[in-house]
């Protein structure tokens, strides 16, 4: 008869890691929802708008013709009269700029990248330079917004007027390959659970960031010497701001679709994010995440009860970060192996080669 009873030491290690995961997950904060009043069915006028500052939405783009129409469709419902939309084309060779103009956006073209700048910070800075509204919202082209998303961002800014407010979008996946992002998305949602005491390990989520224009310009924004050449410009910007608030997006409010071009793109993307993000995670958070990952990897080979406990945990947690579903959660041991493999490859590449590859560009990691 097989004895499925784990040892006391194994149980203690699992419980500590499993509990660490819950603790981090419970501390992660979601973007609050601000409901926009709807128009009466008897009234043909547009819905009444919530009272919020006017917003300049800035979207840096590089070959985003496939994504941009979806973002702009979602913005049509989110923008208020008086808001502005600025698309900065960072050397695209597709129809990105033409699509943006056709939708009525203000379009800037970056033909030459000045020395000492990385592409995305320069695109964001150029967009901010012509923006005239009170609040700046920086969005990646693969983001989709709900009708009240900009209202919600402004509501958080009212509570934290000197902060960089950022949101990790909810991940709408398509297919098995895209669902390999499961643990990466979940870990990303946990890294902001503990607010670091200093500025050097602040966390921000680059796909969706909002900041008051006067605060941004006072610190120098993306032109700040610590930001302009940064590979991970969102984390660099968070460090130079007076305050930073990182939140998790809700389904239908702030969403994105990551790495739709297949396995190679996904591996390159998470290798880059792991290499550049791991070194700035708050130390306590990093230790707790390692303990939790250990419970996933070790528990499944120690006891079927540990497997079931982790499965139940993941089914609950994953609802916050994307449409991964219970079947994806059920094969989490395979995802854990993939996660550890990418983390190891990222560490080796950073230490030995000194760079990672993303979209044909070599990005230095040291």
Tab-separated table of C-alpha atoms in Angstrom:
chain	number	residue	atom	x	y	z
A	1	UNK	CA	0.000	0.000	0.000
A	2	UNK	CA	1.349	3.406	-1.006
A	3	UNK	CA	1.849	5.875	1.829
A	4	UNK	CA	0.819	9.315	0.592
A	5	UNK	CA	1.620	10.975	3.934
A	6	UNK	CA	4.362	13.608	3.516
A	7	UNK	CA	7.032	14.143	6.149
A	8	UNK	CA	6.673	16.877	8.731
A	9	UNK	CA	9.506	18.867	7.145
A	10	UNK	CA	7.966	18.614	3.657
A	11	UNK	CA	4.609	19.704	5.020
A	12	UNK	CA	6.143	22.697	6.792
A	13	UNK	CA	8.015	23.833	3.668
A	14	UNK	CA	4.896	23.490	1.533
A	15	UNK	CA	2.629	25.312	3.986
A	16	UNK	CA	5.060	28.219	4.297
A	17	UNK	CA	5.307	28.642	0.515
A	18	UNK	CA	1.602	28.098	-0.114
A	19	UNK	CA	0.734	30.653	2.590
A	20	UNK	CA	3.239	33.138	1.156
A	21	UNK	CA	1.405	32.972	-2.163
A	22	UNK	CA	-1.918	33.688	-0.519
A	23	UNK	CA	-0.469	36.554	1.512
A	24	UNK	CA	0.981	38.262	-1.536
A	25	UNK	CA	-2.179	37.707	-3.578
A	26	UNK	CA	-4.415	39.176	-0.878
A	27	UNK	CA	-2.221	42.271	-0.623
A	28	UNK	CA	-2.208	43.012	-4.371
A	29	UNK	CA	-4.665	45.806	-5.136
A	30	UNK	CA	-6.949	46.040	-8.144
A	31	UNK	CA	-7.881	49.150	-10.102
A	32	UNK	CA	-11.106	50.481	-8.562
A	33	UNK	CA	-14.097	50.675	-10.863
A	34	UNK	CA	-15.712	54.060	-11.468
A	35	UNK	CA	-19.114	53.587	-13.042
A	36	UNK	CA	-19.963	55.970	-15.855
A	37	UNK	CA	-23.674	56.863	-16.017
A	38	UNK	CA	-25.477	55.345	-18.989
A	39	UNK	CA	-27.767	57.199	-21.318
A	40	UNK	CA	-31.481	56.540	-20.993
A	41	UNK	CA	-32.957	54.437	-23.773
A	42	UNK	CA	-35.312	57.341	-24.415
A	43	UNK	CA	-32.469	59.838	-24.733
A	44	UNK	CA	-30.417	59.914	-27.924
A	45	UNK	CA	-27.702	62.058	-26.355
A	46	UNK	CA	-24.373	60.496	-25.286
A	47	UNK	CA	-24.050	59.149	-21.744
A	48	UNK	CA	-23.350	61.677	-19.054
A	49	UNK	CA	-19.662	61.800	-18.184
A	50	UNK	CA	-18.064	61.589	-14.772
A	51	UNK	CA	-16.212	64.648	-13.562
A	52	UNK	CA	-12.509	64.102	-14.153
A	53	UNK	CA	-9.576	66.087	-15.540
A	54	UNK	CA	-8.987	66.106	-19.271
A	55	UNK	CA	-6.561	63.431	-20.407
A	56	UNK	CA	-3.820	63.165	-23.030
A	57	UNK	CA	-3.454	59.538	-24.126
A	58	UNK	CA	0.014	58.822	-25.535
A	59	UNK	CA	0.677	55.569	-27.408
A	60	UNK	CA	4.249	54.734	-28.504
A	61	UNK	CA	4.041	52.364	-31.477
A	62	UNK	CA	6.465	50.260	-33.483
A	63	UNK	CA	4.831	48.130	-36.190
A	64	UNK	CA	1.504	47.961	-34.356
A	65	UNK	CA	-0.888	47.983	-37.322
A	66	UNK	CA	-2.493	44.762	-36.093
A	67	UNK	CA	-3.089	46.040	-32.558
A	68	UNK	CA	-3.788	49.738	-32.977
A	69	UNK	CA	-7.346	49.518	-34.413
A	70	UNK	CA	-8.494	47.479	-31.394
A	71	UNK	CA	-7.033	49.981	-28.949
A	72	UNK	CA	-8.561	52.931	-30.767
A	73	UNK	CA	-11.974	51.265	-30.856
A	74	UNK	CA	-11.859	50.860	-27.086
A	75	UNK	CA	-10.667	54.451	-26.632
A	76	UNK	CA	-13.682	55.755	-28.537
A	77	UNK	CA	-15.828	54.830	-25.534
A	78	UNK	CA	-13.288	55.853	-22.879
A	79	UNK	CA	-12.299	59.335	-24.068
A	80	UNK	CA	-14.292	62.375	-22.999
A	81	UNK	CA	-14.831	65.516	-25.078
A	82	UNK	CA	-11.662	67.581	-24.771
A	83	UNK	CA	-9.326	64.619	-24.284
A	84	UNK	CA	-6.569	64.113	-26.847
A	85	UNK	CA	-4.980	61.071	-28.456
A	86	UNK	CA	-1.333	61.153	-29.548
A	87	UNK	CA	0.282	58.292	-31.474
A	88	UNK	CA	4.084	58.299	-31.671
A	89	UNK	CA	5.342	56.091	-34.500
A	90	UNK	CA	8.758	54.754	-33.534
A	91	UNK	CA	10.134	53.713	-36.916
A	92	UNK	CA	7.288	51.474	-38.071
A	93	UNK	CA	7.467	49.882	-41.510
A	94	UNK	CA	3.788	48.937	-41.595
A	95	UNK	CA	0.580	51.010	-41.740
A	96	UNK	CA	0.654	52.128	-38.096
A	97	UNK	CA	0.857	55.861	-38.835
A	98	UNK	CA	-1.782	55.812	-41.582
A	99	UNK	CA	-4.228	53.880	-39.412
A	100	UNK	CA	-3.764	56.366	-36.582
A	101	UNK	CA	-4.329	59.370	-38.852
A	102	UNK	CA	-7.452	57.764	-40.310
A	103	UNK	CA	-8.884	57.584	-36.787
A	104	UNK	CA	-8.226	61.265	-36.148
A	105	UNK	CA	-5.251	60.886	-33.805
A	106	UNK	CA	-2.358	63.313	-33.694
A	107	UNK	CA	0.621	61.424	-35.145
A	108	UNK	CA	4.316	62.048	-34.509
A	109	UNK	CA	7.000	60.220	-36.480
A	110	UNK	CA	10.337	59.336	-34.877
A	111	UNK	CA	12.726	59.138	-37.807
A	112	UNK	CA	15.959	59.442	-35.852
A	113	UNK	CA	16.728	58.188	-32.355
A	114	UNK	CA	19.041	60.648	-30.583
A	115	UNK	CA	22.195	59.335	-28.933
A	116	UNK	CA	21.702	58.332	-25.319
A	117	UNK	CA	18.036	57.422	-25.716
A	118	UNK	CA	16.158	54.135	-25.924
A	119	UNK	CA	13.284	54.009	-28.394
A	120	UNK	CA	10.273	53.814	-26.100
A	121	UNK	CA	11.341	56.517	-23.602
A	122	UNK	CA	12.028	58.894	-26.492
A	123	UNK	CA	8.644	58.162	-28.060
A	124	UNK	CA	6.883	58.757	-24.740
A	125	UNK	CA	8.796	61.989	-24.133
A	126	UNK	CA	7.991	63.354	-27.582
A	127	UNK	CA	4.318	62.586	-27.069
A	128	UNK	CA	4.330	64.228	-23.650
A	129	UNK	CA	6.047	67.257	-25.157
A	130	UNK	CA	3.034	68.179	-27.277
A	131	UNK	CA	0.395	66.975	-24.802
A	132	UNK	CA	-1.613	69.784	-23.248
A	133	UNK	CA	-4.080	68.099	-20.881
A	134	UNK	CA	-3.828	67.827	-17.108
A	135	UNK	CA	-3.293	64.055	-16.969
A	136	UNK	CA	-0.956	61.997	-19.165
A	137	UNK	CA	-1.870	58.363	-19.825
A	138	UNK	CA	0.747	56.180	-21.522
A	139	UNK	CA	-0.620	53.034	-23.171
A	140	UNK	CA	0.929	50.174	-25.107
A	141	UNK	CA	-0.780	49.447	-28.408
A	142	UNK	CA	-1.907	45.975	-27.331
A	143	UNK	CA	-3.992	47.342	-24.442
A	144	UNK	CA	-7.796	47.452	-24.523
A	145	UNK	CA	-9.735	49.799	-22.234
A	146	UNK	CA	-13.223	49.709	-20.817
A	147	UNK	CA	-15.475	52.754	-21.006
A	148	UNK	CA	-14.686	53.858	-17.438
A	149	UNK	CA	-10.983	52.951	-17.320
A	150	UNK	CA	-9.649	56.488	-17.730
A	151	UNK	CA	-12.138	57.682	-15.122
A	152	UNK	CA	-10.802	55.037	-12.717
A	153	UNK	CA	-7.189	56.056	-13.333
A	154	UNK	CA	-8.030	59.679	-12.622
A	155	UNK	CA	-9.852	58.666	-9.439
A	156	UNK	CA	-6.680	56.987	-8.158
A	157	UNK	CA	-4.648	60.061	-9.131
A	158	UNK	CA	-6.976	62.225	-7.046
A	159	UNK	CA	-6.015	60.111	-4.032
A	160	UNK	CA	-2.307	60.053	-4.970
A	161	UNK	CA	-1.732	63.325	-6.869
A	162	UNK	CA	2.074	63.037	-6.996
A	163	UNK	CA	2.174	59.375	-7.987
A	164	UNK	CA	2.848	57.413	-11.117
A	165	UNK	CA	-0.241	55.187	-11.234
A	166	UNK	CA	0.198	52.022	-13.275
A	167	UNK	CA	-1.977	49.013	-14.035
A	168	UNK	CA	-1.037	45.472	-15.041
A	169	UNK	CA	-3.680	44.589	-17.654
A	170	UNK	CA	-5.832	41.474	-17.423
A	171	UNK	CA	-4.466	38.992	-19.971
A	172	UNK	CA	-6.899	37.788	-22.623
A	173	UNK	CA	-5.161	34.739	-24.064
A	174	UNK	CA	-5.846	32.782	-27.250
A	175	UNK	CA	-4.619	29.206	-27.464
A	176	UNK	CA	-2.283	26.918	-25.572
A	177	UNK	CA	0.938	28.774	-26.388
A	178	UNK	CA	-0.290	32.119	-25.062
A	179	UNK	CA	-1.415	30.410	-21.854
A	180	UNK	CA	2.217	29.553	-21.133
A	181	UNK	CA	2.255	33.081	-19.674
A	182	UNK	CA	0.184	31.819	-16.731
A	183	UNK	CA	2.781	31.859	-13.956
A	184	UNK	CA	4.606	34.872	-15.391
A	185	UNK	CA	1.409	36.923	-15.285
A	186	UNK	CA	0.610	35.727	-11.798
A	187	UNK	CA	4.077	36.506	-10.467
A	188	UNK	CA	3.922	39.931	-12.137
A	189	UNK	CA	0.703	40.675	-10.263
A	190	UNK	CA	2.363	39.801	-6.944
A	191	UNK	CA	5.517	41.904	-7.202
A	192	UNK	CA	3.774	45.125	-6.125
A	193	UNK	CA	2.146	43.540	-3.061
A	194	UNK	CA	4.722	45.021	-0.688
A	195	UNK	CA	5.555	48.707	-1.008
A	196	UNK	CA	9.341	49.156	-0.729
A	197	UNK	CA	10.661	51.751	1.705
A	198	UNK	CA	13.034	53.338	-0.792
A	199	UNK	CA	12.662	54.392	-4.403
A	200	UNK	CA	15.235	51.979	-5.861
A	201	UNK	CA	12.855	49.006	-5.921
A	202	UNK	CA	9.563	50.621	-6.828
A	203	UNK	CA	7.375	48.705	-9.257
A	204	UNK	CA	5.368	50.002	-12.218
A	205	UNK	CA	3.491	48.343	-15.069
A	206	UNK	CA	4.455	49.926	-18.385
A	207	UNK	CA	1.459	48.957	-20.553
A	208	UNK	CA	-0.820	51.403	-18.704
A	209	UNK	CA	0.517	54.370	-16.722
A	210	UNK	CA	-1.065	57.649	-15.641
A	211	UNK	CA	0.525	60.733	-14.108
A	212	UNK	CA	-0.309	64.393	-13.664
A	213	UNK	CA	1.429	66.396	-16.357
A	214	UNK	CA	2.923	68.968	-13.973
A	215	UNK	CA	4.402	66.227	-11.763
A	216	UNK	CA	5.824	64.426	-14.789
A	217	UNK	CA	7.466	67.552	-16.183
A	218	UNK	CA	8.846	68.624	-12.802
A	219	UNK	CA	10.866	65.409	-12.403
A	220	UNK	CA	11.852	65.335	-16.074
A	221	UNK	CA	9.647	62.406	-17.085
A	222	UNK	CA	11.126	60.054	-19.652
A	223	UNK	CA	13.902	62.590	-20.318
A	224	UNK	CA	15.325	62.098	-16.831
A	225	UNK	CA	18.933	60.834	-17.077
A	226	UNK	CA	17.985	57.611	-15.264
A	227	UNK	CA	15.037	56.955	-17.580
A	228	UNK	CA	15.904	58.062	-21.126
A	229	UNK	CA	18.181	55.098	-21.895
A	230	UNK	CA	16.505	52.570	-19.602
A	231	UNK	CA	15.567	49.182	-21.034
A	232	UNK	CA	12.729	48.883	-18.516
A	233	UNK	CA	11.590	52.473	-18.639
A	234	UNK	CA	8.506	51.941	-16.468
A	235	UNK	CA	10.546	50.834	-13.443
A	236	UNK	CA	13.073	53.611	-14.041
A	237	UNK	CA	10.299	56.211	-14.196
A	238	UNK	CA	8.758	54.895	-10.975
A	239	UNK	CA	12.100	55.403	-9.212
A	240	UNK	CA	12.332	59.107	-10.046
A	241	UNK	CA	8.706	59.957	-9.272
A	242	UNK	CA	7.690	61.259	-5.821
A	243	UNK	CA	5.367	58.257	-5.416
A	244	UNK	CA	4.245	55.163	-7.331
A	245	UNK	CA	1.052	53.106	-7.130
A	246	UNK	CA	0.904	49.764	-8.975
A	247	UNK	CA	-2.456	48.034	-9.436
A	248	UNK	CA	-3.897	44.983	-11.172
A	249	UNK	CA	-6.424	45.540	-13.968
A	250	UNK	CA	-9.877	44.002	-14.117
A	251	UNK	CA	-11.447	42.036	-16.936
A	252	UNK	CA	-13.204	44.350	-19.436
A	253	UNK	CA	-11.548	47.392	-17.813
A	254	UNK	CA	-7.846	47.163	-18.704
A	255	UNK	CA	-6.881	44.161	-20.844
A	256	UNK	CA	-4.159	43.129	-23.255
A	257	UNK	CA	-3.136	40.236	-25.442
A	258	UNK	CA	0.536	39.367	-25.097
A	259	UNK	CA	2.745	37.598	-27.611
A	260	UNK	CA	0.199	36.679	-30.298
A	261	UNK	CA	2.960	35.780	-32.778
A	262	UNK	CA	3.800	32.437	-31.223
A	263	UNK	CA	6.218	30.554	-29.006
A	264	UNK	CA	9.427	32.310	-30.059
A	265	UNK	CA	7.994	35.749	-29.323
A	266	UNK	CA	6.688	34.550	-25.959
A	267	UNK	CA	10.065	33.092	-24.952
A	268	UNK	CA	11.911	36.255	-26.019
A	269	UNK	CA	9.399	38.470	-24.225
A	270	UNK	CA	9.473	36.684	-20.887
A	271	UNK	CA	13.253	36.226	-21.071
A	272	UNK	CA	13.567	40.005	-21.450
A	273	UNK	CA	11.069	40.779	-18.703
A	274	UNK	CA	12.646	38.314	-16.286
A	275	UNK	CA	16.184	39.523	-16.950
A	276	UNK	CA	15.358	43.179	-16.556
A	277	UNK	CA	12.716	42.977	-13.848
A	278	UNK	CA	14.095	40.434	-11.394
A	279	UNK	CA	16.854	42.701	-10.103
A	280	UNK	CA	14.445	45.437	-8.976
A	281	UNK	CA	11.814	43.355	-7.193
A	282	UNK	CA	11.754	44.212	-3.462
A	283	UNK	CA	13.856	41.635	-1.618
A	284	UNK	CA	11.129	40.495	0.762
A	285	UNK	CA	8.717	40.089	-2.140
A	286	UNK	CA	11.307	38.107	-4.095
A	287	UNK	CA	11.879	35.719	-1.182
A	288	UNK	CA	8.148	35.165	-0.738
A	289	UNK	CA	7.679	34.520	-4.466
A	290	UNK	CA	10.553	32.019	-4.430
A	291	UNK	CA	8.934	30.258	-1.464
A	292	UNK	CA	5.633	30.100	-3.319
A	293	UNK	CA	7.192	28.769	-6.539
A	294	UNK	CA	8.989	26.171	-4.406
A	295	UNK	CA	5.634	25.020	-3.037
A	296	UNK	CA	4.385	24.542	-6.605
A	297	UNK	CA	7.462	22.659	-7.788
A	298	UNK	CA	8.107	20.586	-4.681
A	299	UNK	CA	4.578	19.958	-3.523
A	300	UNK	CA	3.468	18.133	-6.643
A	301	UNK	CA	6.194	15.482	-6.277
A	302	UNK	CA	5.724	15.168	-2.519
A	303	UNK	CA	2.018	14.508	-2.089
A	304	UNK	CA	-1.164	14.500	-4.196
A	305	UNK	CA	-2.759	16.539	-1.410
A	306	UNK	CA	-0.225	19.283	-1.987
A	307	UNK	CA	-1.002	19.169	-5.715
A	308	UNK	CA	-4.719	19.613	-5.003
A	309	UNK	CA	-4.068	22.448	-2.552
A	310	UNK	CA	-1.949	24.305	-5.110
A	311	UNK	CA	-4.490	23.633	-7.844
A	312	UNK	CA	-7.300	25.128	-5.754
A	313	UNK	CA	-5.099	28.129	-5.003
A	314	UNK	CA	-4.284	28.722	-8.659
A	315	UNK	CA	-7.891	28.409	-9.823
A	316	UNK	CA	-8.793	31.267	-7.471
A	317	UNK	CA	-5.733	33.426	-8.150
A	318	UNK	CA	-5.782	33.171	-11.929
A	319	UNK	CA	-9.208	34.770	-12.247
A	320	UNK	CA	-7.599	38.083	-11.352
A	321	UNK	CA	-4.932	38.017	-14.061
A	322	UNK	CA	-6.446	36.417	-17.165
A	323	UNK	CA	-8.659	33.829	-18.838
A	324	UNK	CA	-6.423	30.857	-18.072
A	325	UNK	CA	-9.139	28.612	-16.658
A	326	UNK	CA	-9.072	25.468	-14.486
A	327	UNK	CA	-7.738	23.184	-17.231
A	328	UNK	CA	-4.639	25.336	-17.614
A	329	UNK	CA	-4.272	25.423	-13.841
A	330	UNK	CA	-4.546	21.622	-13.689
A	331	UNK	CA	-1.294	21.210	-15.623
A	332	UNK	CA	0.533	23.761	-13.506
A	333	UNK	CA	3.516	21.411	-12.950
A	334	UNK	CA	4.352	21.841	-16.652
A	335	UNK	CA	3.981	25.607	-16.325
A	336	UNK	CA	6.260	25.552	-13.272
A	337	UNK	CA	8.946	23.717	-15.258
A	338	UNK	CA	8.607	26.246	-18.108
A	339	UNK	CA	8.768	29.167	-15.667
A	340	UNK	CA	11.926	27.874	-13.986
A	341	UNK	CA	13.513	27.114	-17.375
A	342	UNK	CA	12.906	30.654	-18.656
A	343	UNK	CA	14.168	32.154	-15.386
A	344	UNK	CA	17.331	30.043	-15.594
A	345	UNK	CA	17.895	30.854	-19.279
A	346	UNK	CA	17.361	34.541	-18.574
A	347	UNK	CA	19.898	34.478	-15.725
A	348	UNK	CA	22.491	32.630	-17.811
A	349	UNK	CA	22.031	34.887	-20.823
A	350	UNK	CA	22.306	38.003	-18.663
A	351	UNK	CA	25.446	36.766	-16.894
A	352	UNK	CA	27.279	35.242	-19.861
A	353	UNK	CA	26.110	37.186	-22.924
A	354	UNK	CA	25.084	40.408	-21.205
A	355	UNK	CA	21.988	41.010	-23.307
A	356	UNK	CA	18.638	39.627	-24.364
A	357	UNK	CA	16.919	39.835	-27.753
A	358	UNK	CA	13.554	41.507	-28.293
A	359	UNK	CA	11.998	42.409	-31.647
A	360	UNK	CA	15.312	42.075	-33.411
A	361	UNK	CA	17.125	44.395	-31.012
A	362	UNK	CA	19.778	43.326	-28.512
A	363	UNK	CA	18.956	44.775	-25.111
A	364	UNK	CA	21.852	45.045	-22.621
A	365	UNK	CA	21.193	43.616	-19.167
A	366	UNK	CA	24.327	44.775	-17.370
